[in-house]
Amino acid sequence: MTIMLPLFGVFAGCALGFVGRATHFCTLSALERHWYAGDSSGLRTWVLAAMVALIGTQVLVALGIANPAASFYLEPGFPWTGAILGGAMFGLGMALVGTCGFGAVLRLGGGSLRALVVLTVIGLAALAAQRGIVGLIRVPLVDDHIITFASAGSQSMGDIVSSWAGLDLRWLVALLIIGLGLGWVFRSKVYRGAFGKIASAVAIGLVIPFGWWATTFVAAQSFEPVQIEAGSFVVPVGDSILQLITYTGVWPDYGVGLIAGTLIGAVIAALWKRDIRWEACDDARELGRHILGGTLMGVGGVFAMGCTVGQGITGFSTMAISAPIVMLSMAFGARVGLAWLVEGSALAAFRRNHDAGHQHPAE
């Protein structure tokens, strides 16, 4: 039964990679266009994907066929310093690279050797932060600063509010979040007619509840421990590297399958759109920027327990309190990084921007 884990991951990843590559789904691009071009369509697509993931996940939980409560996202202990520091590091690294871990996999599917460098660095940095020498720094910075929600039972926003109120308000909290999110997304008349973007958001969002169902299903059938997960692009990248260079007789998990499937889906989409071309760094300076950015994303992603997909969509689908805090921190880091690269000064992030139309120098 354990062999089903990576197969489920490959299946989900193929859909995620194909749709993501075909529709240019990118968190950094969405933020950049929102800040510099006044175009919120990409950001609305990203938020819609998170809302679809939340709806699908909570429906599966209600049906009793998905158990995200067994994942690390809903552990009672919330490492708030990791959420803020790690999120800001990840956002800054994302700006330096020009995309996140998920976006790097999509770019690799189109022949970008820069993305291969970035993914290698993300994976190695994540392993170092999770299991290696960087973990010695993580413990005093992150692990020793935990807010516990033991009285609520988890760090789910629904459980926390219910604990405070003394009533079961989990579904009310979920409906409130969904209502606010969908209200903002479809407030734009232009976006309501963007059927392609809406369809891509729905497809990407549905991959997450599928992951919760798949890992819960295998965990219930397996005699071995199975990690309940749904999608992330930091630690699974490191695990994929280990699978490529070592052999332990252990089958890859769902996350490794998801990485492989996303790459396969991205390649198929690139072939379909005839969008494959070899790309490399222009000079040593650009290479150094990508290595630094990949390192920040790898370490920051471990500190924050996820990336733009891992926290922003997967974590959000569980209503974990970490998700909005991590995403706001990532947005802050990305804004500072873009201000430095595009406007010449990180301080520009704290001034109102009046100049639209800048393009990211890495694109």
Short mmCIF file of C-alpha atoms in Angstrom, two decimals:
data_model
loop_
_atom_site.label_atom_id
_atom_site.label_comp_id
_atom_site.label_asym_id
_atom_site.label_seq_id
_atom_site.Cartn_x
_atom_site.Cartn_y
_atom_site.Cartn_z
CA MET A 1 0.00 0.00 0.00
CA THR A 2 2.93 2.37 0.68
CA ILE A 3 3.71 2.41 -3.03
CA MET A 4 0.42 4.22 -3.54
CA LEU A 5 1.77 7.32 -1.74
CA PRO A 6 4.23 8.44 -4.44
CA LEU A 7 1.81 7.36 -7.18
CA PHE A 8 -0.93 9.54 -5.71
CA GLY A 9 1.65 12.33 -5.44
CA VAL A 10 2.69 11.98 -9.07
CA PHE A 11 -0.94 12.06 -10.18
CA ALA A 12 -1.68 15.23 -8.18
CA GLY A 13 1.62 16.81 -9.22
CA CYS A 14 0.97 16.25 -12.92
CA ALA A 15 -2.26 18.23 -12.64
CA LEU A 16 -0.61 20.92 -10.53
CA GLY A 17 2.41 21.24 -12.82
CA PHE A 18 0.41 21.28 -16.04
CA VAL A 19 -2.07 23.90 -14.87
CA GLY A 20 0.59 25.99 -13.12
CA ARG A 21 2.89 26.07 -16.14
CA ALA A 22 0.11 26.53 -18.71
CA THR A 23 -1.46 29.47 -16.82
CA HIS A 24 1.76 31.01 -15.40
CA PHE A 25 0.56 30.63 -11.82
CA CYS A 26 3.14 32.43 -9.68
CA THR A 27 2.85 34.01 -6.23
CA LEU A 28 5.68 36.50 -6.71
CA SER A 29 4.40 37.58 -10.10
CA ALA A 30 0.95 38.10 -8.59
CA LEU A 31 2.36 40.30 -5.84
CA GLU A 32 4.66 42.20 -8.20
CA ARG A 33 1.89 43.03 -10.66
CA HIS A 34 -0.39 44.06 -7.80
CA TRP A 35 2.23 46.43 -6.35
CA TYR A 36 3.78 47.81 -9.53
CA ALA A 37 1.12 47.54 -12.22
CA GLY A 38 -2.11 47.80 -10.25
CA ASP A 39 -3.22 44.43 -11.65
CA SER A 40 -4.73 42.23 -8.96
CA SER A 41 -5.89 39.38 -11.22
CA GLY A 42 -2.96 37.13 -10.33
CA LEU A 43 -3.44 37.79 -6.62
CA ARG A 44 -7.16 37.05 -6.91
CA THR A 45 -6.35 33.77 -8.66
CA TRP A 46 -3.99 32.82 -5.83
CA VAL A 47 -6.57 33.71 -3.14
CA LEU A 48 -9.28 31.80 -5.01
CA ALA A 49 -7.05 28.71 -5.11
CA ALA A 50 -6.60 28.99 -1.33
CA MET A 51 -10.36 29.36 -0.83
CA VAL A 52 -11.09 26.31 -3.00
CA ALA A 53 -8.50 24.32 -1.04
CA LEU A 54 -10.13 25.44 2.23
CA ILE A 55 -13.64 24.52 1.07
CA GLY A 56 -12.60 21.14 -0.31
CA THR A 57 -10.55 20.23 2.74
CA GLN A 58 -13.25 21.17 5.25
CA VAL A 59 -15.87 19.21 3.28
CA LEU A 60 -13.63 16.11 3.35
CA VAL A 61 -13.05 16.60 7.09
CA ALA A 62 -16.80 16.80 7.65
CA LEU A 63 -17.25 13.57 5.67
CA GLY A 64 -14.56 11.90 7.78
CA ILE A 65 -12.32 10.97 4.83
CA ALA A 66 -9.46 13.41 5.43
CA ASN A 67 -7.55 14.02 8.63
CA PRO A 68 -5.39 17.18 8.43
CA ALA A 69 -5.61 17.33 12.24
CA ALA A 70 -2.89 14.66 12.24
CA SER A 71 -0.53 16.92 10.28
CA PHE A 72 2.10 19.23 11.74
CA TYR A 73 0.05 22.25 10.64
CA LEU A 74 -2.41 21.74 13.47
CA GLU A 75 -0.06 20.84 16.28
CA PRO A 76 -0.95 22.86 19.42
CA GLY A 77 2.51 24.44 19.55
CA PHE A 78 2.88 27.46 17.25
CA PRO A 79 6.50 28.59 16.62
CA TRP A 80 5.68 32.25 16.02
CA THR A 81 9.28 33.40 15.58
CA GLY A 82 9.75 30.85 12.80
CA ALA A 83 6.56 31.99 11.10
CA ILE A 84 7.69 35.61 11.04
CA LEU A 85 11.45 35.24 10.55
CA GLY A 86 11.21 32.26 8.22
CA GLY A 87 8.41 33.84 6.22
CA ALA A 88 10.37 37.07 5.73
CA MET A 89 13.48 35.10 4.71
CA PHE A 90 11.48 33.07 2.22
CA GLY A 91 9.86 36.18 0.74
CA LEU A 92 13.22 37.91 0.34
CA GLY A 93 14.69 34.82 -1.28
CA MET A 94 11.69 34.58 -3.58
CA ALA A 95 12.30 38.15 -4.75
CA LEU A 96 16.01 37.48 -5.36
CA VAL A 97 15.23 34.41 -7.46
CA GLY A 98 12.12 35.73 -9.19
CA THR A 99 9.86 32.89 -8.08
CA CYS A 100 9.25 30.39 -5.24
CA GLY A 101 10.03 26.68 -5.00
CA PHE A 102 6.86 25.71 -6.86
CA GLY A 103 7.61 28.24 -9.57
CA ALA A 104 11.17 26.91 -9.87
CA VAL A 105 9.83 23.42 -10.60
CA LEU A 106 7.55 24.91 -13.27
CA ARG A 107 10.50 26.77 -14.80
CA LEU A 108 12.67 23.65 -14.77
CA GLY A 109 9.96 21.94 -16.78
CA GLY A 110 10.57 24.53 -19.49
CA GLY A 111 14.33 24.05 -19.55
CA SER A 112 15.57 26.63 -17.04
CA LEU A 113 18.97 25.61 -15.66
CA ARG A 114 18.72 28.54 -13.26
CA ALA A 115 15.72 26.80 -11.73
CA LEU A 116 17.76 23.59 -11.39
CA VAL A 117 20.39 25.51 -9.41
CA VAL A 118 17.72 27.14 -7.24
CA LEU A 119 15.96 23.83 -6.48
CA THR A 120 19.25 22.15 -5.62
CA VAL A 121 20.10 24.94 -3.21
CA ILE A 122 16.58 24.99 -1.71
CA GLY A 123 16.71 21.26 -1.11
CA LEU A 124 20.18 21.25 0.46
CA ALA A 125 19.44 24.32 2.59
CA ALA A 126 16.18 22.76 3.79
CA LEU A 127 17.95 19.55 4.77
CA ALA A 128 20.61 21.55 6.61
CA ALA A 129 17.96 23.51 8.49
CA GLN A 130 15.84 20.48 9.29
CA ARG A 131 18.46 17.82 10.02
CA GLY A 132 21.89 19.46 9.74
CA ILE A 133 24.07 22.10 11.30
CA VAL A 134 21.64 24.96 10.61
CA GLY A 135 19.24 23.12 12.89
CA LEU A 136 21.48 24.16 15.78
CA ILE A 137 20.46 27.75 15.00
CA ARG A 138 16.84 26.84 14.46
CA VAL A 139 16.38 25.42 17.95
CA PRO A 140 17.11 28.65 19.93
CA LEU A 141 15.54 30.90 17.29
CA VAL A 142 12.38 28.94 16.57
CA ASP A 143 11.82 25.77 18.57
CA ASP A 144 12.39 27.45 21.94
CA HIS A 145 9.76 30.13 21.23
CA ILE A 146 6.43 28.38 20.95
CA ILE A 147 2.97 29.66 21.79
CA THR A 148 0.85 26.72 22.86
CA PHE A 149 -2.82 26.34 22.05
CA ALA A 150 -3.15 23.15 24.07
CA SER A 151 -6.42 24.36 25.61
CA ALA A 152 -7.90 24.64 22.10
CA GLY A 153 -6.49 21.29 21.02
CA SER A 154 -4.78 22.68 17.92
CA GLN A 155 -3.69 25.91 16.27
CA SER A 156 -6.69 25.91 13.95
CA MET A 157 -8.36 29.30 13.96
CA GLY A 158 -11.70 27.52 14.32
CA ASP A 159 -10.55 25.61 17.39
CA ILE A 160 -8.98 28.71 18.95
CA VAL A 161 -12.12 30.81 18.54
CA SER A 162 -14.28 27.94 19.79
CA SER A 163 -12.08 27.58 22.86
CA TRP A 164 -12.34 31.28 23.64
CA ALA A 165 -16.11 31.37 23.12
CA GLY A 166 -16.89 28.07 24.84
CA LEU A 167 -18.94 27.04 21.79
CA ASP A 168 -18.22 25.01 18.68
CA LEU A 169 -17.78 27.81 16.14
CA ARG A 170 -15.43 26.02 13.74
CA TRP A 171 -17.84 26.03 10.80
CA LEU A 172 -18.84 29.63 11.45
CA VAL A 173 -15.17 30.68 11.37
CA ALA A 174 -14.63 28.69 8.17
CA LEU A 175 -17.68 30.27 6.50
CA LEU A 176 -16.55 33.73 7.57
CA ILE A 177 -13.09 33.22 6.07
CA ILE A 178 -14.55 31.77 2.87
CA GLY A 179 -17.08 34.59 2.57
CA LEU A 180 -14.48 37.31 3.02
CA GLY A 181 -12.07 35.62 0.61
CA LEU A 182 -14.56 34.94 -2.16
CA GLY A 183 -16.12 38.36 -1.66
CA TRP A 184 -12.80 40.06 -2.32
CA VAL A 185 -11.94 37.79 -5.27
CA PHE A 186 -15.21 38.34 -7.12
CA ARG A 187 -15.65 41.97 -6.19
CA SER A 188 -13.78 42.74 -9.40
CA LYS A 189 -16.14 42.78 -12.38
CA VAL A 190 -13.22 42.18 -14.73
CA TYR A 191 -12.10 39.13 -12.82
CA ARG A 192 -15.61 37.66 -12.79
CA GLY A 193 -15.24 37.31 -16.54
CA ALA A 194 -11.74 35.78 -16.40
CA PHE A 195 -12.97 32.21 -16.76
CA GLY A 196 -9.53 30.81 -17.57
CA LYS A 197 -7.98 32.21 -14.40
CA ILE A 198 -10.96 31.04 -12.33
CA ALA A 199 -10.72 27.52 -13.77
CA SER A 200 -6.98 27.35 -13.08
CA ALA A 201 -7.50 28.50 -9.47
CA VAL A 202 -10.15 25.83 -8.93
CA ALA A 203 -7.93 23.11 -10.42
CA ILE A 204 -4.92 24.10 -8.32
CA GLY A 205 -7.02 24.46 -5.18
CA LEU A 206 -8.56 20.99 -5.57
CA VAL A 207 -5.14 19.34 -5.62
CA ILE A 208 -4.77 20.11 -1.90
CA PRO A 209 -7.87 18.30 -0.58
CA PHE A 210 -6.93 15.42 -2.86
CA GLY A 211 -3.59 15.24 -1.05
CA TRP A 212 -5.27 15.23 2.35
CA TRP A 213 -7.57 12.43 1.23
CA ALA A 214 -4.78 10.38 -0.38
CA THR A 215 -2.40 10.46 2.58
CA THR A 216 -5.23 9.85 5.06
CA PHE A 217 -6.43 6.89 3.00
CA VAL A 218 -2.98 5.31 2.77
CA ALA A 219 -2.29 5.96 6.47
CA ALA A 220 -5.48 4.08 7.37
CA GLN A 221 -4.45 1.07 5.27
CA SER A 222 -0.73 0.98 6.00
CA PHE A 223 1.05 -0.85 8.81
CA GLU A 224 3.85 1.73 8.68
CA PRO A 225 3.72 5.40 9.79
CA VAL A 226 2.54 7.72 7.02
CA GLN A 227 2.94 11.48 7.11
CA ILE A 228 -0.36 13.24 6.54
CA GLU A 229 0.37 16.01 4.04
CA ALA A 230 -1.06 17.69 0.96
CA GLY A 231 1.57 19.81 -0.77
CA SER A 232 4.76 21.76 -0.14
CA PHE A 233 7.88 22.65 -2.12
CA VAL A 234 10.67 23.04 0.43
CA VAL A 235 11.48 19.92 2.48
CA PRO A 236 10.08 17.57 -0.22
CA VAL A 237 12.63 19.06 -2.62
CA GLY A 238 15.40 18.00 -0.21
CA ASP A 239 13.79 14.59 0.22
CA SER A 240 13.70 14.22 -3.57
CA ILE A 241 17.43 14.92 -3.74
CA LEU A 242 18.06 12.24 -1.11
CA GLN A 243 15.94 9.76 -3.08
CA LEU A 244 18.04 10.46 -6.19
CA ILE A 245 21.44 10.01 -4.54
CA THR A 246 20.78 7.33 -1.91
CA TYR A 247 18.98 4.00 -1.74
CA THR A 248 17.50 2.85 1.54
CA GLY A 249 14.85 0.44 0.32
CA VAL A 250 12.12 2.83 1.50
CA TRP A 251 9.51 4.05 -0.97
CA PRO A 252 9.33 7.82 -1.58
CA ASP A 253 6.52 9.60 0.24
CA TYR A 254 3.67 11.66 -1.17
CA GLY A 255 5.72 14.88 -1.17
CA VAL A 256 8.48 13.39 -3.33
CA GLY A 257 5.88 12.04 -5.74
CA LEU A 258 4.27 15.49 -5.88
CA ILE A 259 7.60 17.11 -6.84
CA ALA A 260 8.19 14.54 -9.59
CA GLY A 261 4.64 14.83 -10.88
CA THR A 262 4.76 18.64 -10.91
CA LEU A 263 7.91 18.51 -13.02
CA ILE A 264 6.30 16.02 -15.41
CA GLY A 265 3.17 18.16 -15.71
CA ALA A 266 5.25 21.28 -16.33
CA VAL A 267 7.20 19.52 -19.09
CA ILE A 268 3.96 18.39 -20.76
CA ALA A 269 2.55 21.92 -20.60
CA ALA A 270 5.77 23.41 -21.98
CA LEU A 271 5.76 20.92 -24.86
CA TRP A 272 2.09 21.63 -25.54
CA LYS A 273 2.72 25.35 -25.66
CA ARG A 274 6.06 24.91 -27.46
CA ASP A 275 7.66 26.84 -24.65
CA ILE A 276 10.80 24.79 -23.95
CA ARG A 277 14.15 26.54 -24.22
CA TRP A 278 17.42 26.21 -22.36
CA GLU A 279 18.15 29.09 -20.00
CA ALA A 280 21.13 29.80 -17.78
CA CYS A 281 22.39 32.63 -15.59
CA ASP A 282 23.81 35.56 -17.54
CA ASP A 283 26.78 36.09 -15.26
CA ALA A 284 28.29 35.25 -11.87
CA ARG A 285 26.36 38.05 -10.18
CA GLU A 286 23.02 36.61 -11.25
CA LEU A 287 24.14 33.11 -10.25
CA GLY A 288 25.13 34.39 -6.80
CA ARG A 289 21.74 36.08 -6.41
CA HIS A 290 19.96 32.82 -7.24
CA ILE A 291 22.11 30.82 -4.82
CA LEU A 292 21.48 33.33 -2.03
CA GLY A 293 17.76 33.39 -2.80
CA GLY A 294 17.54 29.59 -2.84
CA THR A 295 19.35 29.40 0.49
CA LEU A 296 16.97 31.91 2.09
CA MET A 297 13.96 30.00 0.75
CA GLY A 298 15.28 26.63 1.93
CA VAL A 299 16.13 27.77 5.45
CA GLY A 300 13.18 30.16 5.70
CA GLY A 301 10.76 27.51 4.47
CA VAL A 302 11.84 25.12 7.23
CA PHE A 303 11.64 27.85 9.88
CA ALA A 304 8.15 28.82 8.65
CA MET A 305 7.11 25.16 8.12
CA GLY A 306 6.13 25.75 4.52
CA CYS A 307 6.34 27.83 1.37
CA THR A 308 3.80 29.84 -0.60
CA VAL A 309 2.00 26.59 -1.43
CA GLY A 310 2.87 24.73 1.78
CA GLN A 311 1.56 27.46 4.09
CA GLY A 312 -0.39 29.77 1.81
CA ILE A 313 -2.63 27.10 0.30
CA THR A 314 -2.07 23.82 2.17
CA GLY A 315 -1.74 25.36 5.63
CA PHE A 316 -4.60 27.73 4.92
CA SER A 317 -6.84 24.81 3.98
CA THR A 318 -6.54 23.59 7.59
CA MET A 319 -7.28 27.08 8.96
CA ALA A 320 -3.93 26.97 10.79
CA ILE A 321 -3.15 30.31 12.43
CA SER A 322 0.38 30.01 11.07
CA ALA A 323 -0.80 30.39 7.44
CA PRO A 324 -1.84 34.09 7.41
CA ILE A 325 1.11 35.09 9.61
CA VAL A 326 3.62 33.29 7.39
CA MET A 327 2.08 34.70 4.21
CA LEU A 328 2.10 38.28 5.51
CA SER A 329 5.74 37.80 6.48
CA MET A 330 6.54 36.40 3.03
CA ALA A 331 4.80 39.35 1.39
CA PHE A 332 6.85 41.73 3.55
CA GLY A 333 10.11 39.99 2.61
CA ALA A 334 9.17 39.97 -1.07
CA ARG A 335 8.25 43.66 -0.98
CA VAL A 336 11.60 44.58 0.56
CA GLY A 337 13.46 42.42 -1.94
CA LEU A 338 11.61 43.83 -4.94
CA ALA A 339 12.12 47.38 -3.70
CA TRP A 340 15.85 46.74 -3.52
CA LEU A 341 16.04 45.10 -6.96
CA VAL A 342 13.54 47.23 -8.86
CA GLU A 343 13.75 50.60 -7.11
CA GLY A 344 17.34 50.50 -5.95
CA SER A 345 16.64 50.71 -2.23
CA ALA A 346 15.01 48.39 0.28
CA LEU A 347 13.65 51.50 2.02
CA ALA A 348 11.41 52.09 -0.99
CA ALA A 349 9.24 49.25 0.35
CA PHE A 350 8.11 51.61 3.09
CA ARG A 351 7.17 54.43 0.74
CA ARG A 352 4.05 54.63 -1.37
CA ASN A 353 4.91 53.55 -4.89
CA HIS A 354 3.77 55.84 -7.71
CA ASP A 355 5.71 54.29 -10.56
CA ALA A 356 4.07 51.33 -12.28
CA GLY A 357 5.32 49.19 -15.07
CA HIS A 358 8.69 48.05 -13.72
CA GLN A 359 9.76 44.60 -14.74
CA HIS A 360 11.63 42.12 -12.59
CA PRO A 361 15.29 42.15 -13.62
CA ALA A 362 15.50 38.36 -13.55
CA GLU A 363 12.75 37.84 -16.07
#
